[in-house]
Coordinates of C-alpha atoms in Angstrom, one line a residue:
M5 CA 0.6 -58.8 5.5
A6 CA 2.3 -55.6 6.6
S7 CA 5.6 -55.0 5.0
K8 CA 8.6 -53.5 6.8
S9 CA 11.0 -50.7 5.6
R10 CA 14.6 -50.8 6.6
S11 CA 15.6 -47.6 4.9
K12 CA 18.6 -45.9 6.5
S13 CA 16.6 -42.6 6.3
K14 CA 14.4 -44.1 9.1
S15 CA 17.4 -44.8 11.4
R16 CA 16.0 -42.3 14.0
L17 CA 13.3 -44.9 14.7
H18 CA 15.7 -47.6 15.8
S19 CA 15.4 -49.1 19.2
P20 CA 14.6 -46.4 21.8
L21 CA 16.7 -48.2 24.3
L22 CA 19.8 -47.0 22.6
Q23 CA 18.7 -43.5 21.7
N24 CA 19.0 -41.7 25.0
V25 CA 22.5 -42.1 26.2
R26 CA 25.0 -39.4 25.4
A27 CA 28.4 -40.5 24.1
P28 CA 31.2 -40.0 26.7
S29 CA 33.4 -38.7 23.9
R30 CA 32.6 -37.6 20.3
K31 CA 35.7 -39.3 19.1
L32 CA 34.4 -42.7 20.1
T33 CA 32.8 -44.8 17.3
R34 CA 29.2 -45.7 17.2
G35 CA 30.1 -49.3 17.5
F36 CA 32.1 -48.9 20.6
I37 CA 29.4 -46.8 22.2
T38 CA 26.8 -49.5 21.5
G39 CA 29.0 -52.3 22.7
A40 CA 30.0 -50.4 25.9
L41 CA 26.3 -49.5 26.5
F42 CA 25.3 -53.1 26.1
L43 CA 27.8 -54.4 28.6
F44 CA 27.0 -51.6 31.1
L45 CA 23.3 -52.2 31.0
L46 CA 23.7 -55.9 31.2
F47 CA 25.9 -55.4 34.3
I48 CA 23.4 -53.2 36.0
L49 CA 20.5 -55.5 35.2
R50 CA 22.4 -58.4 36.9
Q51 CA 23.4 -56.3 39.8
S52 CA 19.9 -55.2 40.4
G53 CA 18.6 -58.7 40.4
F54 CA 15.8 -57.8 37.9
G55 CA 13.4 -59.6 40.3
R56 CA 13.8 -57.6 43.4
A57 CA 11.8 -54.8 44.7
R58 CA 14.4 -52.1 44.0
Y59 CA 16.1 -51.4 40.7
Q60 CA 19.1 -49.4 39.9
F61 CA 18.8 -49.5 36.1
N62 CA 16.9 -46.4 34.8
Y63 CA 16.6 -44.6 31.5
V64 CA 14.1 -42.4 29.7
P65 CA 13.7 -43.5 26.0
I66 CA 13.1 -40.9 23.4
P67 CA 9.4 -41.3 22.2
L68 CA 9.0 -42.4 18.7
R69 CA 7.0 -39.3 18.1
P70 CA 6.2 -36.3 20.4
E71 CA 3.0 -37.0 22.4
T72 CA -0.1 -35.1 21.7
Y73 CA -1.2 -35.2 25.3
P74 CA 2.1 -35.4 27.3
L75 CA 2.1 -35.9 31.0
P76 CA 4.2 -33.6 33.2
P77 CA 6.9 -35.8 34.9
S78 CA 5.7 -34.7 38.3
S79 CA 2.3 -36.3 37.7
L80 CA 3.7 -39.8 37.0
I81 CA 2.3 -42.6 39.3
R82 CA 5.5 -44.2 40.6
L83 CA 6.1 -47.9 40.8
P84 CA 6.1 -49.1 44.4
R85 CA 9.6 -49.8 45.4
R86 CA 9.4 -50.9 49.0
R87 CA 10.4 -54.4 50.1
S88 CA 7.7 -56.9 49.3
K89 CA 5.3 -57.9 52.0
K90 CA 5.1 -61.5 53.1
I91 CA 2.5 -63.3 51.0
P92 CA 1.2 -66.8 52.0
K93 CA 2.6 -69.6 49.9
I94 CA 0.5 -71.0 47.0
Q95 CA 2.1 -74.4 46.2
H96 CA 1.8 -77.6 48.1
E97 CA 5.0 -79.1 49.4
P98 CA 6.5 -81.6 46.9
I99 CA 5.2 -85.2 47.4
P100 CA 7.8 -88.0 47.2
E101 CA 7.2 -90.3 44.3
T102 CA 8.3 -93.9 43.6
V103 CA 10.4 -94.9 40.7
K104 CA 7.3 -96.2 39.0
E105 CA 5.4 -93.0 39.5
R106 CA 8.4 -90.9 38.2
K107 CA 8.7 -93.0 35.1
K108 CA 4.9 -92.6 34.4
R109 CA 5.1 -88.9 34.9
E110 CA 8.2 -88.4 32.8
G111 CA 6.6 -90.5 30.0
R112 CA 3.6 -88.2 30.0
L113 CA 5.9 -85.2 30.0
E114 CA 7.7 -86.6 27.0
E115 CA 4.5 -87.0 25.1
V116 CA 3.5 -83.4 25.7
R117 CA 7.0 -82.3 24.6
D118 CA 6.7 -84.4 21.4
A119 CA 3.3 -82.8 20.6
F120 CA 4.9 -79.3 21.0
L121 CA 7.8 -80.3 18.8
H122 CA 5.4 -81.6 16.1
S123 CA 3.6 -78.2 16.0
W124 CA 6.8 -76.3 16.3
K125 CA 8.4 -78.2 13.4
G126 CA 5.3 -77.4 11.2
Y127 CA 5.5 -73.7 12.1
K128 CA 9.2 -73.5 11.3
Q129 CA 8.7 -75.4 8.0
E130 CA 5.7 -73.4 6.8
A131 CA 5.4 -70.1 8.7
W132 CA 8.8 -69.3 10.2
G133 CA 8.9 -65.7 11.4
K134 CA 5.2 -65.2 10.6
D135 CA 2.3 -64.9 13.0
E136 CA 0.3 -68.1 12.7
L137 CA 0.7 -71.4 10.8
R138 CA -2.2 -72.8 8.8
P139 CA -1.9 -76.3 10.2
I140 CA -3.8 -78.1 7.4
E141 CA -3.1 -76.4 4.1
G142 CA 0.3 -75.0 5.2
G143 CA 1.4 -71.4 4.8
Y144 CA 0.6 -68.7 7.3
K145 CA -1.7 -65.9 8.5
S146 CA -0.7 -62.5 9.7
P147 CA -3.3 -61.1 12.2
F148 CA -0.7 -59.4 14.4
C149 CA 1.3 -57.1 12.0
G150 CA 3.5 -60.0 10.9
W151 CA 5.5 -59.7 14.1
A152 CA 6.2 -63.5 14.4
A153 CA 3.5 -63.9 17.0
T154 CA 3.8 -67.7 17.4
M155 CA 7.6 -67.6 17.7
V156 CA 7.6 -64.7 20.3
D157 CA 4.7 -66.3 22.2
S158 CA 6.6 -69.6 22.4
L159 CA 10.0 -68.4 23.6
D160 CA 9.5 -69.2 27.3
T161 CA 7.9 -72.5 26.4
L162 CA 11.0 -73.4 24.5
W163 CA 13.1 -72.6 27.5
I164 CA 10.9 -74.4 30.0
M165 CA 10.9 -77.5 27.9
G166 CA 14.7 -77.5 27.7
L167 CA 14.8 -76.7 23.9
K168 CA 17.7 -74.2 24.3
E169 CA 19.0 -74.6 20.7
E170 CA 15.5 -73.8 19.3
F171 CA 15.3 -70.9 21.8
E172 CA 18.6 -69.4 20.6
I173 CA 17.6 -69.9 16.9
S174 CA 14.5 -67.9 17.7
L175 CA 16.5 -65.1 19.2
V176 CA 18.4 -64.8 16.0
E177 CA 15.1 -64.5 14.1
L178 CA 13.9 -62.1 16.7
R179 CA 16.4 -59.5 15.6
N180 CA 14.6 -59.5 12.2
V181 CA 11.3 -58.6 13.9
D182 CA 11.3 -54.8 13.4
F183 CA 8.5 -53.3 15.4
T184 CA 9.3 -49.7 14.6
H185 CA 9.7 -49.8 10.8
T186 CA 6.2 -51.2 9.9
E187 CA 4.8 -49.3 7.0
G188 CA 1.3 -49.7 8.2
C189 CA -0.7 -52.1 10.3
T190 CA -3.6 -52.1 12.8
I191 CA -2.4 -53.0 16.3
N192 CA -4.6 -55.0 18.7
L193 CA -3.4 -53.5 22.0
F194 CA -4.6 -56.4 24.2
E195 CA -3.4 -59.3 22.1
T196 CA 0.0 -57.7 21.3
T197 CA 0.6 -56.9 24.9
I198 CA -0.2 -60.3 26.3
R199 CA 1.4 -62.3 23.5
H200 CA 4.4 -60.3 22.3
L201 CA 5.3 -58.0 25.3
G202 CA 4.4 -60.7 27.8
G203 CA 6.3 -63.3 25.8
L204 CA 9.5 -61.2 25.6
L205 CA 9.5 -60.4 29.3
A206 CA 8.8 -63.9 30.4
A207 CA 11.6 -65.3 28.2
F208 CA 13.9 -62.8 29.9
D209 CA 12.8 -63.9 33.3
V210 CA 12.8 -67.7 32.9
S211 CA 16.2 -67.6 31.2
G212 CA 17.8 -65.8 34.1
G213 CA 18.2 -62.4 32.4
K214 CA 21.0 -63.8 30.2
Y215 CA 19.7 -62.5 26.9
F216 CA 19.5 -58.7 26.8
I217 CA 18.0 -58.7 23.2
L218 CA 14.7 -59.7 24.9
V219 CA 14.6 -56.4 27.0
E220 CA 15.7 -54.4 24.0
K221 CA 12.9 -55.7 21.8
A222 CA 10.4 -55.4 24.7
V223 CA 11.2 -51.7 25.0
E224 CA 11.1 -51.3 21.2
L225 CA 7.6 -52.8 21.2
A226 CA 6.5 -51.1 24.4
E227 CA 7.2 -47.7 22.9
I228 CA 4.8 -48.4 20.1
L229 CA 2.2 -49.8 22.4
Y230 CA 2.6 -46.9 24.8
T231 CA 1.3 -44.5 22.0
A232 CA -2.1 -46.1 22.6
F233 CA -2.3 -44.2 25.9
D234 CA -1.6 -40.8 24.2
T235 CA -5.3 -39.7 24.5
P236 CA -7.0 -36.8 26.2
N237 CA -7.8 -38.8 29.3
R238 CA -5.0 -41.4 29.0
M239 CA -7.4 -44.2 28.6
P240 CA -6.0 -46.4 25.7
S241 CA -7.1 -46.9 22.2
P242 CA -7.8 -50.7 21.8
H243 CA -7.1 -50.9 18.0
Y244 CA -5.1 -48.3 16.2
L245 CA -3.1 -47.8 13.0
W246 CA 0.7 -47.8 13.5
S247 CA 3.0 -46.6 10.7
A248 CA 6.5 -45.5 11.0
I249 CA 6.4 -43.6 7.7
D250 CA 3.0 -41.9 8.0
D251 CA 3.2 -39.0 10.4
H252 CA -0.6 -38.8 10.5
A253 CA -1.1 -42.3 11.7
H254 CA -0.6 -41.6 15.4
S255 CA -3.7 -39.7 16.4
H256 CA -5.4 -41.8 19.0
R257 CA -8.7 -41.5 20.8
S258 CA -10.2 -43.5 23.7
S259 CA -13.1 -45.8 22.8
E260 CA -16.8 -45.3 23.4
A261 CA -17.2 -49.1 23.6
I262 CA -14.0 -50.8 24.7
V263 CA -14.0 -54.4 26.0
L264 CA -13.5 -54.5 29.7
A265 CA -10.7 -57.2 29.3
V266 CA -8.7 -54.8 27.2
L267 CA -8.8 -52.1 29.8
G268 CA -8.0 -54.3 32.8
S269 CA -5.5 -56.8 31.3
L270 CA -2.4 -54.7 30.5
Q271 CA -1.0 -54.1 33.9
L272 CA 1.1 -57.2 34.5
E273 CA 3.1 -56.7 31.3
F274 CA 3.7 -53.0 31.7
T275 CA 4.4 -53.3 35.4
R276 CA 7.0 -56.0 34.8
L277 CA 8.6 -53.8 32.2
A278 CA 8.7 -50.9 34.6
Q279 CA 10.3 -53.2 37.2
I280 CA 13.0 -54.4 34.9
T281 CA 13.8 -51.0 33.3
G282 CA 13.1 -48.8 36.3
N283 CA 10.9 -46.6 34.0
D284 CA 7.8 -45.4 35.8
K285 CA 5.9 -44.3 32.8
Y286 CA 5.0 -47.9 31.9
F287 CA 3.5 -48.5 35.3
D288 CA 1.8 -45.0 35.2
A289 CA 0.0 -45.9 32.0
V290 CA -1.8 -49.0 33.4
Q291 CA -2.3 -47.8 37.0
R292 CA -4.3 -44.8 35.8
I293 CA -6.8 -47.3 34.3
M294 CA -7.0 -49.4 37.5
N295 CA -7.6 -46.2 39.5
E296 CA -10.6 -45.4 37.4
L297 CA -11.9 -49.0 37.6
E298 CA -11.5 -48.8 41.4
K299 CA -13.5 -45.6 41.6
W300 CA -16.2 -46.9 39.4
Q301 CA -16.5 -50.4 40.9
D302 CA -19.2 -49.5 43.5
K303 CA -21.2 -47.3 41.1
T304 CA -22.1 -49.7 38.2
V305 CA -25.6 -51.1 37.9
L306 CA -24.2 -54.3 39.5
P307 CA -22.0 -52.7 42.2
G308 CA -18.8 -54.7 42.7
M309 CA -18.5 -55.8 39.0
W310 CA -17.9 -53.9 35.8
P311 CA -20.0 -54.3 32.6
S312 CA -18.3 -56.2 29.8
I313 CA -18.4 -53.1 27.5
V314 CA -17.1 -49.7 28.7
D315 CA -17.3 -46.1 27.6
A316 CA -13.7 -44.8 28.2
T317 CA -14.1 -41.3 26.7
K318 CA -15.0 -39.3 29.8
Y319 CA -12.8 -36.3 30.4
N320 CA -12.5 -33.8 33.3
Q321 CA -14.9 -35.9 35.3
S322 CA -14.6 -37.6 38.7
I323 CA -14.7 -41.0 37.0
L324 CA -13.4 -41.4 33.5
L325 CA -15.3 -44.7 32.8
A326 CA -19.0 -45.3 32.3
S327 CA -21.4 -47.6 30.6
P328 CA -22.1 -46.9 26.9
Y329 CA -25.6 -48.4 27.4
V330 CA -27.1 -46.2 30.1
G331 CA -30.7 -47.2 30.7
L332 CA -30.3 -50.3 28.6
E333 CA -29.5 -53.9 29.4
E334 CA -25.9 -54.6 30.4
T335 CA -23.9 -57.8 30.6
F336 CA -21.7 -59.0 33.5
T337 CA -19.5 -62.0 33.0
L338 CA -16.3 -63.7 33.8
G339 CA -16.0 -65.1 30.3
A340 CA -15.4 -63.4 27.0
L341 CA -15.0 -59.6 27.0
A342 CA -14.3 -59.4 30.8
D343 CA -12.3 -62.4 31.9
S344 CA -8.7 -61.3 32.5
T345 CA -9.6 -58.0 34.1
Y346 CA -10.7 -60.0 37.1
E347 CA -7.9 -62.6 36.7
Y348 CA -5.3 -59.8 37.0
L349 CA -6.5 -58.4 40.3
P350 CA -4.8 -61.1 42.6
K351 CA -1.9 -61.4 40.1
Q352 CA -1.1 -57.7 40.1
Y353 CA -1.2 -57.8 43.9
M354 CA 1.5 -60.5 43.8
L355 CA 3.6 -58.9 41.1
L356 CA 3.7 -55.7 43.2
G357 CA 4.8 -57.7 46.3
G358 CA 1.5 -57.0 48.1
Q359 CA 2.3 -53.3 48.3
M360 CA -1.0 -52.1 46.9
K361 CA -4.0 -53.2 49.0
S362 CA -6.4 -51.9 46.4
Y363 CA -6.0 -55.0 44.3
R364 CA -7.1 -57.2 47.1
S365 CA -10.0 -54.9 47.9
M366 CA -11.2 -54.9 44.2
Y367 CA -10.9 -58.7 44.1
E368 CA -12.9 -59.2 47.3
K369 CA -15.6 -56.8 46.2
F370 CA -16.1 -58.5 42.8
I371 CA -16.0 -62.1 44.0
A372 CA -18.7 -61.6 46.6
V373 CA -21.0 -60.2 43.8
A374 CA -20.0 -62.9 41.3
K375 CA -20.7 -65.7 43.7
K376 CA -24.1 -64.3 44.6
H377 CA -25.4 -63.6 41.1
L378 CA -23.3 -65.6 38.6
L379 CA -22.2 -68.8 40.4
F380 CA -24.4 -71.9 40.1
R381 CA -24.3 -75.7 40.4
P382 CA -25.3 -77.6 37.3
M383 CA -27.6 -80.6 37.4
T384 CA -25.6 -83.7 36.4
V385 CA -26.5 -87.4 36.2
T386 CA -24.2 -88.4 39.1
D387 CA -25.0 -85.3 41.2
E388 CA -21.5 -84.1 41.1
D389 CA -20.5 -81.3 43.5
I390 CA -19.3 -78.9 40.8
L391 CA -19.7 -75.2 40.1
I392 CA -20.0 -72.9 37.0
F393 CA -19.8 -69.2 36.5
G394 CA -22.6 -68.1 34.2
T395 CA -23.5 -64.7 32.7
V396 CA -25.9 -62.0 34.1
S397 CA -27.8 -59.5 32.1
L398 CA -29.2 -56.5 34.0
P399 CA -31.3 -53.6 32.8
Q400 CA -31.2 -50.3 34.6
G401 CA -33.4 -50.6 37.7
G402 CA -34.2 -54.3 37.0
E403 CA -33.2 -57.6 38.5
P404 CA -30.1 -59.7 37.5
K405 CA -31.1 -62.5 35.1
L406 CA -28.7 -65.5 35.0
T407 CA -27.9 -67.3 31.7
P408 CA -26.6 -70.6 33.0
E409 CA -23.8 -71.0 30.4
L410 CA -20.3 -72.3 30.7
Q411 CA -17.7 -70.7 28.4
H412 CA -14.3 -72.5 27.9
L413 CA -12.8 -69.0 28.4
A414 CA -14.3 -68.9 31.9
C415 CA -12.5 -72.1 32.9
F416 CA -9.6 -70.0 34.2
T417 CA -11.8 -69.0 37.2
G418 CA -11.1 -72.2 39.1
G419 CA -7.4 -71.4 39.2
M420 CA -8.0 -67.7 39.9
L421 CA -10.1 -68.4 43.0
A422 CA -7.7 -71.0 44.2
I423 CA -4.7 -68.7 44.0
A424 CA -6.6 -65.8 45.5
G425 CA -7.9 -68.0 48.3
K426 CA -4.3 -68.9 49.2
I427 CA -2.7 -65.5 49.0
F428 CA -5.6 -63.7 50.8
N429 CA -6.3 -66.5 53.3
R430 CA -9.8 -67.2 52.0
P431 CA -10.1 -71.0 52.2
E432 CA -13.7 -70.9 50.9
D433 CA -12.3 -69.5 47.6
V434 CA -9.8 -72.4 47.3
A435 CA -12.7 -74.8 47.8
D436 CA -14.9 -73.1 45.3
G437 CA -12.0 -72.8 42.9
A438 CA -11.6 -76.6 43.0
K439 CA -15.3 -77.1 42.2
L440 CA -15.1 -74.6 39.3
A441 CA -12.1 -76.5 37.9
D442 CA -14.0 -79.8 38.3
G443 CA -16.9 -78.3 36.5
C444 CA -14.7 -77.9 33.4
V445 CA -13.3 -81.4 33.9
W446 CA -16.9 -82.6 33.9
A447 CA -17.7 -80.7 30.7
Y448 CA -14.7 -82.4 29.1
K449 CA -15.8 -85.9 30.2
N450 CA -19.4 -85.3 29.1
T451 CA -18.8 -85.4 25.3
V452 CA -18.0 -88.2 22.9
T453 CA -14.6 -86.6 22.0
G454 CA -13.6 -86.0 25.7
I455 CA -13.3 -82.2 24.9
M456 CA -15.7 -79.5 26.1
P457 CA -17.4 -77.2 23.6
E458 CA -16.6 -73.5 23.4
T459 CA -19.9 -72.5 25.0
F460 CA -23.0 -74.3 26.2
T461 CA -25.8 -73.9 28.7
A462 CA -26.7 -76.3 31.5
V463 CA -29.6 -76.7 34.0
P464 CA -28.9 -74.7 37.2
C465 CA -29.7 -76.4 40.5
E466 CA -32.0 -74.6 42.9
N467 CA -29.3 -74.8 45.6
R468 CA -25.6 -75.8 46.0
T469 CA -26.3 -78.5 48.6
S470 CA -27.8 -81.2 46.6
C471 CA -29.2 -81.6 43.1
K472 CA -30.6 -85.0 42.1
W473 CA -30.8 -85.8 38.4
D474 CA -34.3 -85.0 37.0
K475 CA -34.7 -86.0 33.3
Q476 CA -37.9 -84.1 32.9
K477 CA -36.4 -80.9 34.2
W478 CA -33.6 -81.4 31.6
Y479 CA -36.2 -81.9 28.9
N480 CA -38.1 -78.8 30.0
A481 CA -34.9 -76.7 29.9
I482 CA -34.3 -77.8 26.3
D483 CA -37.8 -76.8 25.3
S484 CA -40.9 -76.9 27.5
R485 CA -43.2 -76.2 24.6
I486 CA -42.9 -79.5 22.7
D487 CA -43.6 -83.1 23.6
E488 CA -41.1 -85.7 24.9
S489 CA -40.6 -87.5 21.6
E490 CA -39.6 -84.2 19.9
I491 CA -37.2 -83.5 22.7
R492 CA -35.6 -86.8 22.2
E493 CA -35.2 -86.2 18.5
R494 CA -33.6 -82.8 19.3
I495 CA -31.2 -84.4 21.7
V496 CA -30.1 -86.9 19.0
M497 CA -30.0 -84.3 16.3
N498 CA -27.9 -81.8 18.4
K499 CA -25.9 -84.7 20.0
L500 CA -26.6 -83.3 23.4
S501 CA -24.9 -85.0 26.3
P502 CA -26.9 -85.4 29.6
G503 CA -27.0 -82.0 31.3
F504 CA -26.2 -80.0 28.2
V505 CA -29.2 -77.9 27.2
H506 CA -28.0 -75.8 24.3
I507 CA -24.7 -75.7 22.4
Q508 CA -24.0 -72.1 21.4
D509 CA -20.6 -73.0 20.0
G510 CA -19.5 -76.6 19.7
R511 CA -15.9 -75.9 18.5
Y512 CA -12.6 -76.5 20.3
L513 CA -10.1 -73.8 19.4
L514 CA -7.0 -75.4 21.2
R515 CA -7.9 -73.3 24.2
P516 CA -5.9 -73.5 27.5
E517 CA -8.2 -72.3 30.2
A518 CA -9.4 -75.7 31.5
I519 CA -6.0 -77.2 31.8
E520 CA -4.7 -73.9 33.4
S521 CA -7.0 -74.4 36.3
V522 CA -6.3 -78.1 36.5
F523 CA -2.5 -77.3 36.7
I524 CA -3.0 -74.7 39.4
L525 CA -5.2 -76.9 41.5
Y526 CA -2.6 -79.7 41.3
R527 CA 0.1 -77.3 42.4
I528 CA -2.0 -76.1 45.3
T529 CA -3.4 -79.5 46.5
G530 CA -0.9 -82.1 45.3
D531 CA -4.0 -84.3 44.5
Q532 CA -3.3 -86.9 41.9
Y533 CA -6.9 -86.5 40.6
W534 CA -5.9 -83.4 38.8
V535 CA -2.9 -85.0 37.1
D536 CA -5.0 -87.9 35.8
S537 CA -7.8 -85.6 34.7
G538 CA -5.3 -83.5 32.8
W539 CA -3.8 -86.5 31.1
D540 CA -7.3 -87.6 29.9
M541 CA -7.8 -84.1 28.5
F542 CA -4.4 -84.2 26.7
K543 CA -5.0 -87.6 25.1
A544 CA -8.5 -86.5 23.9
I545 CA -7.2 -83.3 22.4
Q546 CA -4.2 -85.0 20.8
A547 CA -6.4 -87.6 19.2
Q548 CA -8.7 -85.0 17.6
T549 CA -6.5 -82.1 16.7
E550 CA -3.2 -83.6 15.3
T551 CA -2.6 -82.9 11.6
E552 CA 0.3 -83.8 9.3
L553 CA 1.9 -80.4 10.0
A554 CA 0.8 -79.5 13.5
H555 CA -2.5 -79.3 15.4
S556 CA -5.7 -77.6 14.5
A557 CA -9.0 -76.4 15.9
I558 CA -12.0 -78.7 15.4
D559 CA -15.6 -77.7 14.5
N560 CA -17.8 -79.8 16.8
V561 CA -16.7 -81.7 19.9
L562 CA -20.1 -83.4 20.1
T563 CA -19.5 -85.6 17.1
G564 CA -17.2 -88.6 17.1
A565 CA -15.3 -87.5 14.0
P566 CA -15.2 -83.7 14.1
N567 CA -13.8 -81.7 11.1
Q568 CA -10.5 -80.0 11.5
V569 CA -10.4 -76.3 11.0
D570 CA -7.3 -74.7 9.5
E571 CA -6.4 -72.6 12.5
M572 CA -3.7 -72.8 15.1
E573 CA -3.4 -69.7 17.3
S574 CA -0.2 -69.0 19.0
F575 CA -1.6 -69.8 22.4
W576 CA -1.6 -73.5 21.5
L577 CA 2.2 -73.5 22.0
A578 CA 2.4 -70.6 24.4
E579 CA -0.3 -71.7 26.8
T580 CA -2.1 -75.0 26.2
L581 CA 0.9 -77.2 25.8
K582 CA 2.9 -75.3 28.3
Y583 CA 0.2 -75.9 31.0
F584 CA 0.1 -79.6 30.1
Y585 CA 3.9 -79.7 30.4
L586 CA 4.0 -77.9 33.7
L587 CA 1.3 -80.3 35.1
F588 CA 3.7 -83.2 34.6
S589 CA 6.9 -81.4 35.5
E590 CA 8.5 -81.3 38.9
T591 CA 6.8 -78.6 41.0
S592 CA 10.0 -76.5 41.1
V593 CA 9.6 -75.7 37.4
V594 CA 7.8 -72.3 37.2
N595 CA 7.0 -72.3 40.9
L596 CA 3.9 -70.3 41.6
D597 CA 5.5 -68.8 44.6
E598 CA 8.2 -67.3 42.4
Y599 CA 6.3 -66.4 39.3
V600 CA 3.0 -64.8 38.2
L601 CA 1.7 -66.1 34.9
N602 CA 0.0 -63.6 32.7
T603 CA -3.2 -64.4 30.8
E604 CA -1.1 -65.9 28.0
A605 CA 0.7 -68.2 30.5
H606 CA 3.9 -66.1 30.4
P607 CA 5.7 -66.5 33.8
L608 CA 6.8 -63.1 35.2
R609 CA 9.2 -63.2 38.1
R610 CA 7.7 -62.0 41.4
P611 CA 9.8 -59.5 43.5
K612 CA 11.5 -60.8 46.7

């Protein structure tokens, strides 16, 4: 675990938010200056509306260290500040409910809240102020510099669930999370951005901008994350050593093999910070990446999509991104390594108030290619009209080869297509989004535990119109080289449900992506089917994952009594239980026409 120094000699590294304002009079005490500054900035934030297209609050924080590759101020890409364009509504109009229906919904809501409180209590008891609870043995893990990942990630969930006392207790502890004085830790840029920075900003937004500590800590963290962009071509370093006491621990380089999702999944958080603070440098950092992805989009080996691994080291060239595997086989997917880059295209369009058409253009280009090459209908016993996004491998000059797999991580795609279909007036995407979400519901229903595995392959249908069940075709997909009796033995041994061919990973890691899409489809359609499906998912997960302390991952969803694994990532409280709670909440709670949810389910207020 990284320790933290609070030596007075390091006072120059205290919050950059308070470093850059000159005292009106040298006779004033430091305490008076700080107090006056706090009140002034709070007043300006409230006057600016912190959710509107124009912001009056502006400041330039002093960098924690001088940049090696500074940008001239004149070259900064400015945050769009025009009035937001009119974007079509996402949510279905609220449907009146009977007293009986309301009681049923509120009962379910209370059960989800109780599950959250059970895990939260275990975290407070065994791992308070640390990153992750060990839900079986007790104690904690510190994969994110010991910066209280679970607590910070859960702040907005606490507020949304009405747990204000727990929220304010957490804000007291938040003051002890000292991002700048860490003696030494390796920062995961992507995870820290979506969990910590996204969590702080969302808590600020959902709580109505009442707690200025959230902005102060967001800026303190952002200044450290911003150092990742201090590279020759401004493409960020995905993992880097941060130390406040080692002056040599700040030399960063772009990566020759960076995960696509890291490059393309930072813009919501940094853009929202730029909107709140008025500081363009945060927007500049992420928009430069997106400009390069846009230039490269039509020039990859599968034009319209980007490979899952990217070489981001190019310098003084027309495009600063390229494949690290030129001439070799490349992978294109909407699952692990790539997922949230695509997810953020329609979401960034909304967060910018529709002022940058490039995000719509990039989405429409990629989705056409993904539907052509990655989308398939799986063969099921009941011939269900569902869809799955698989993975494509493609050698230079070759033909795309589909692996018909479904990753739990890719279950977000149903919600993504449905939202994009609404805001871009693409009804076919809404329909396909519903089928994709239903594909994940089918995967949940198709196991003995009622929970889908992390990754499995299915039998792709020849077309999307009709696909009658063919047992022999299923057997051949499992292994066409052995006889039927051996196939049956393999099915029993591997506990394969009908339609499942291979189980690459049978675990359930408390992931949220399936319930995310179920929630979004309910908010869009108002169809009770999604509510009931989500409830079945919740009860199955609750039954298999609850421990004495909290909830844990499980090792194999295909067995009736899976072993629990001593892991509870922060997204269980930040995402999974939040989406379940929102599914059973009134539709005014985190209205999708008012908020954009980042890939960690943190609601960021859309501009008006």
